[in-house]
Short mmCIF file of N, CA and C in Angstrom, two decimals:
data_model
loop_
_atom_site.label_atom_id
_atom_site.label_comp_id
_atom_site.label_asym_id
_atom_site.label_seq_id
_atom_site.Cartn_x
_atom_site.Cartn_y
_atom_site.Cartn_z
N VAL A 8 -71.59 -114.29 109.02
CA VAL A 8 -71.91 -113.00 109.59
C VAL A 8 -71.68 -111.93 108.52
N GLN A 9 -72.71 -111.11 108.31
CA GLN A 9 -72.61 -110.07 107.30
C GLN A 9 -72.09 -108.78 107.93
N GLU A 10 -71.07 -108.21 107.32
CA GLU A 10 -70.50 -106.97 107.84
C GLU A 10 -71.34 -105.77 107.41
N THR A 11 -71.37 -104.76 108.27
CA THR A 11 -72.03 -103.50 107.93
C THR A 11 -71.12 -102.75 106.97
N PRO A 12 -71.67 -102.31 105.83
CA PRO A 12 -70.82 -101.59 104.88
C PRO A 12 -70.28 -100.29 105.46
N THR A 13 -69.07 -99.97 105.08
CA THR A 13 -68.44 -98.72 105.49
C THR A 13 -68.80 -97.64 104.48
N PRO A 14 -69.23 -96.46 104.96
CA PRO A 14 -69.54 -95.38 104.01
C PRO A 14 -68.31 -95.01 103.18
N LYS A 15 -68.54 -94.68 101.93
CA LYS A 15 -67.44 -94.26 101.07
C LYS A 15 -66.97 -92.86 101.43
N TYR A 16 -67.88 -92.07 101.97
CA TYR A 16 -67.55 -90.70 102.33
C TYR A 16 -68.47 -90.27 103.46
N GLU A 17 -67.91 -89.60 104.42
CA GLU A 17 -68.70 -89.12 105.54
C GLU A 17 -68.38 -87.66 105.77
N ARG A 18 -69.41 -86.86 105.93
CA ARG A 18 -69.22 -85.42 106.11
C ARG A 18 -70.15 -84.94 107.21
N MET A 19 -69.65 -84.17 108.11
CA MET A 19 -70.43 -83.63 109.21
C MET A 19 -70.70 -82.15 108.95
N ASN A 20 -71.57 -81.58 109.76
CA ASN A 20 -71.87 -80.14 109.71
C ASN A 20 -72.44 -79.70 108.36
N LEU A 21 -73.44 -80.45 107.89
CA LEU A 21 -74.12 -80.11 106.65
C LEU A 21 -75.52 -79.60 106.92
N SER A 22 -75.98 -78.75 106.05
CA SER A 22 -77.35 -78.26 106.09
C SER A 22 -77.98 -78.53 104.73
N ALA A 23 -79.30 -78.59 104.73
CA ALA A 23 -80.04 -78.73 103.47
C ALA A 23 -80.93 -77.52 103.32
N ILE A 24 -80.97 -77.00 102.12
CA ILE A 24 -81.87 -75.90 101.81
C ILE A 24 -82.71 -76.34 100.61
N ALA A 25 -84.01 -76.26 100.76
CA ALA A 25 -84.92 -76.78 99.73
C ALA A 25 -85.73 -75.65 99.11
N LEU A 26 -85.94 -75.76 97.81
CA LEU A 26 -86.78 -74.81 97.08
C LEU A 26 -87.89 -75.60 96.40
N GLN A 27 -89.09 -75.13 96.55
CA GLN A 27 -90.22 -75.75 95.86
C GLN A 27 -90.69 -74.83 94.75
N PHE A 28 -90.91 -75.40 93.59
CA PHE A 28 -91.32 -74.66 92.41
C PHE A 28 -92.79 -74.92 92.11
N ASP A 29 -93.43 -73.91 91.59
CA ASP A 29 -94.74 -74.11 90.99
C ASP A 29 -94.51 -74.85 89.68
N PRO A 30 -95.33 -75.84 89.33
CA PRO A 30 -95.12 -76.58 88.07
C PRO A 30 -95.05 -75.69 86.83
N LYS A 31 -95.58 -74.48 86.88
CA LYS A 31 -95.51 -73.60 85.70
C LYS A 31 -94.07 -73.25 85.33
N TYR A 32 -93.15 -73.34 86.28
CA TYR A 32 -91.75 -73.01 86.00
C TYR A 32 -91.04 -74.10 85.21
N LEU A 33 -91.65 -75.28 85.10
CA LEU A 33 -91.02 -76.37 84.35
C LEU A 33 -90.89 -76.07 82.87
N SER A 34 -91.73 -75.21 82.35
CA SER A 34 -91.66 -74.89 80.92
C SER A 34 -90.71 -73.72 80.63
N ILE A 35 -90.10 -73.17 81.66
CA ILE A 35 -89.17 -72.04 81.49
C ILE A 35 -87.74 -72.58 81.54
N PRO A 36 -87.01 -72.50 80.43
CA PRO A 36 -85.63 -73.00 80.42
C PRO A 36 -84.72 -72.23 81.37
N GLY A 37 -83.84 -72.95 82.04
CA GLY A 37 -82.79 -72.32 82.83
C GLY A 37 -83.13 -71.95 84.26
N VAL A 38 -84.31 -72.32 84.76
CA VAL A 38 -84.67 -71.94 86.13
C VAL A 38 -83.72 -72.58 87.13
N MET A 39 -83.49 -73.88 86.99
CA MET A 39 -82.57 -74.58 87.92
C MET A 39 -81.15 -74.04 87.79
N THR A 40 -80.74 -73.79 86.57
CA THR A 40 -79.40 -73.25 86.34
C THR A 40 -79.25 -71.87 86.97
N ALA A 41 -80.28 -71.06 86.90
CA ALA A 41 -80.22 -69.72 87.49
C ALA A 41 -80.00 -69.79 88.99
N VAL A 42 -80.67 -70.72 89.66
CA VAL A 42 -80.50 -70.87 91.11
C VAL A 42 -79.07 -71.32 91.42
N MET A 43 -78.61 -72.34 90.71
CA MET A 43 -77.25 -72.83 90.95
C MET A 43 -76.20 -71.77 90.65
N HIS A 44 -76.42 -70.99 89.60
CA HIS A 44 -75.48 -69.92 89.24
C HIS A 44 -75.40 -68.87 90.34
N LYS A 45 -76.55 -68.45 90.86
CA LYS A 45 -76.55 -67.43 91.93
C LYS A 45 -75.77 -67.92 93.15
N LEU A 46 -75.97 -69.17 93.53
CA LEU A 46 -75.27 -69.71 94.70
C LEU A 46 -73.78 -69.88 94.41
N SER A 47 -73.46 -70.35 93.22
CA SER A 47 -72.04 -70.54 92.87
C SER A 47 -71.29 -69.22 92.84
N ARG A 48 -71.94 -68.16 92.38
CA ARG A 48 -71.29 -66.84 92.34
C ARG A 48 -70.95 -66.32 93.74
N LYS A 49 -71.65 -66.84 94.75
CA LYS A 49 -71.35 -66.47 96.14
C LYS A 49 -70.35 -67.44 96.77
N ASN A 50 -69.76 -68.29 95.92
CA ASN A 50 -68.76 -69.26 96.37
C ASN A 50 -69.32 -70.30 97.34
N ILE A 51 -70.57 -70.66 97.15
CA ILE A 51 -71.20 -71.70 97.96
C ILE A 51 -70.99 -73.03 97.25
N ASN A 52 -70.38 -73.96 97.95
CA ASN A 52 -70.08 -75.27 97.38
C ASN A 52 -71.24 -76.23 97.65
N PHE A 53 -71.70 -76.92 96.61
CA PHE A 53 -72.74 -77.93 96.77
C PHE A 53 -72.07 -79.26 97.10
N ILE A 54 -72.34 -79.79 98.27
CA ILE A 54 -71.83 -81.10 98.62
C ILE A 54 -72.63 -82.15 97.85
N GLU A 55 -73.92 -81.89 97.74
CA GLU A 55 -74.83 -82.77 97.00
C GLU A 55 -76.03 -81.95 96.58
N MET A 56 -76.69 -82.37 95.52
CA MET A 56 -77.92 -81.73 95.10
C MET A 56 -78.89 -82.81 94.67
N THR A 57 -80.14 -82.63 95.06
CA THR A 57 -81.20 -83.56 94.68
C THR A 57 -82.32 -82.73 94.08
N SER A 58 -82.97 -83.29 93.07
CA SER A 58 -84.10 -82.57 92.50
C SER A 58 -85.23 -83.55 92.21
N THR A 59 -86.43 -83.01 92.23
CA THR A 59 -87.62 -83.75 91.85
C THR A 59 -88.36 -82.91 90.82
N PHE A 60 -89.55 -83.30 90.50
CA PHE A 60 -90.36 -82.60 89.52
C PHE A 60 -90.49 -81.11 89.84
N THR A 61 -90.70 -80.77 91.09
CA THR A 61 -90.93 -79.37 91.48
C THR A 61 -90.10 -78.95 92.70
N GLU A 62 -88.97 -79.59 92.93
CA GLU A 62 -88.19 -79.24 94.11
C GLU A 62 -86.70 -79.45 93.85
N MET A 63 -85.90 -78.58 94.46
CA MET A 63 -84.44 -78.73 94.46
C MET A 63 -83.98 -78.69 95.91
N ILE A 64 -83.05 -79.56 96.25
CA ILE A 64 -82.49 -79.58 97.60
C ILE A 64 -80.97 -79.52 97.46
N PHE A 65 -80.38 -78.54 98.10
CA PHE A 65 -78.93 -78.38 98.10
C PHE A 65 -78.41 -78.75 99.48
N TYR A 66 -77.38 -79.58 99.51
CA TYR A 66 -76.69 -79.92 100.75
C TYR A 66 -75.39 -79.14 100.75
N ILE A 67 -75.24 -78.29 101.76
CA ILE A 67 -74.12 -77.36 101.81
C ILE A 67 -73.53 -77.36 103.22
N ASP A 68 -72.36 -76.75 103.35
CA ASP A 68 -71.77 -76.60 104.68
C ASP A 68 -72.66 -75.72 105.56
N ASP A 69 -72.73 -76.07 106.83
CA ASP A 69 -73.51 -75.26 107.78
C ASP A 69 -73.13 -73.79 107.71
N ALA A 70 -71.85 -73.53 107.55
CA ALA A 70 -71.35 -72.15 107.55
C ALA A 70 -71.91 -71.33 106.38
N ASP A 71 -72.38 -71.98 105.32
CA ASP A 71 -72.89 -71.28 104.15
C ASP A 71 -74.41 -71.14 104.14
N LEU A 72 -75.08 -71.67 105.15
CA LEU A 72 -76.54 -71.71 105.12
C LEU A 72 -77.17 -70.32 105.06
N ARG A 73 -76.75 -69.40 105.91
CA ARG A 73 -77.33 -68.06 105.93
C ARG A 73 -77.09 -67.35 104.60
N LEU A 74 -75.88 -67.45 104.08
CA LEU A 74 -75.57 -66.81 102.79
C LEU A 74 -76.42 -67.42 101.68
N ALA A 75 -76.59 -68.72 101.67
CA ALA A 75 -77.41 -69.37 100.64
C ALA A 75 -78.86 -68.92 100.74
N PHE A 76 -79.39 -68.89 101.95
CA PHE A 76 -80.77 -68.45 102.14
C PHE A 76 -80.94 -67.00 101.67
N ASP A 77 -80.06 -66.12 102.12
CA ASP A 77 -80.15 -64.71 101.75
C ASP A 77 -80.01 -64.52 100.24
N THR A 78 -79.11 -65.27 99.62
CA THR A 78 -78.89 -65.16 98.18
C THR A 78 -80.14 -65.56 97.41
N ILE A 79 -80.74 -66.68 97.78
CA ILE A 79 -81.96 -67.13 97.11
C ILE A 79 -83.09 -66.15 97.34
N HIS A 80 -83.23 -65.71 98.56
CA HIS A 80 -84.31 -64.77 98.89
C HIS A 80 -84.15 -63.47 98.11
N ASP A 81 -82.97 -62.90 98.17
CA ASP A 81 -82.74 -61.60 97.52
C ASP A 81 -82.77 -61.70 96.00
N SER A 82 -82.35 -62.82 95.43
CA SER A 82 -82.28 -62.97 93.98
C SER A 82 -83.62 -63.29 93.35
N PHE A 83 -84.46 -63.99 94.06
CA PHE A 83 -85.69 -64.47 93.44
C PHE A 83 -86.95 -63.90 94.08
N PHE A 84 -87.06 -63.95 95.36
CA PHE A 84 -88.27 -63.46 96.01
C PHE A 84 -88.36 -61.94 95.98
N MET A 85 -87.25 -61.27 96.15
CA MET A 85 -87.25 -59.80 96.17
C MET A 85 -87.50 -59.21 94.78
N ASN A 86 -87.24 -60.00 93.74
CA ASN A 86 -87.42 -59.54 92.37
C ASN A 86 -88.78 -59.94 91.79
N GLY A 87 -89.66 -60.42 92.64
CA GLY A 87 -91.00 -60.77 92.18
C GLY A 87 -91.08 -62.14 91.53
N ILE A 88 -89.99 -62.89 91.52
CA ILE A 88 -90.01 -64.24 90.99
C ILE A 88 -90.17 -65.18 92.17
N VAL A 89 -91.31 -65.76 92.32
CA VAL A 89 -91.53 -66.67 93.44
C VAL A 89 -91.17 -68.05 93.00
N VAL A 90 -90.15 -68.60 93.62
CA VAL A 90 -89.67 -69.95 93.29
C VAL A 90 -90.39 -70.94 94.16
#
């Protein structure tokens, strides 16, 4: 009988916030770092982060979701930089 593996870590009350990039941003150094820096400066902790060719997904505490959304919106969309 094969046992079901036990998770190494389990966390509840998480949210995911995803950003999709236009491929033109791939040639601009520091775009991903700029997003992470803005969120970190607001004391938002990344539980996990995943990225693809044109997307970043941050897994954060539910309590930080509104602040993360507002920070990204105000930092990038309001300044004419569409991420």
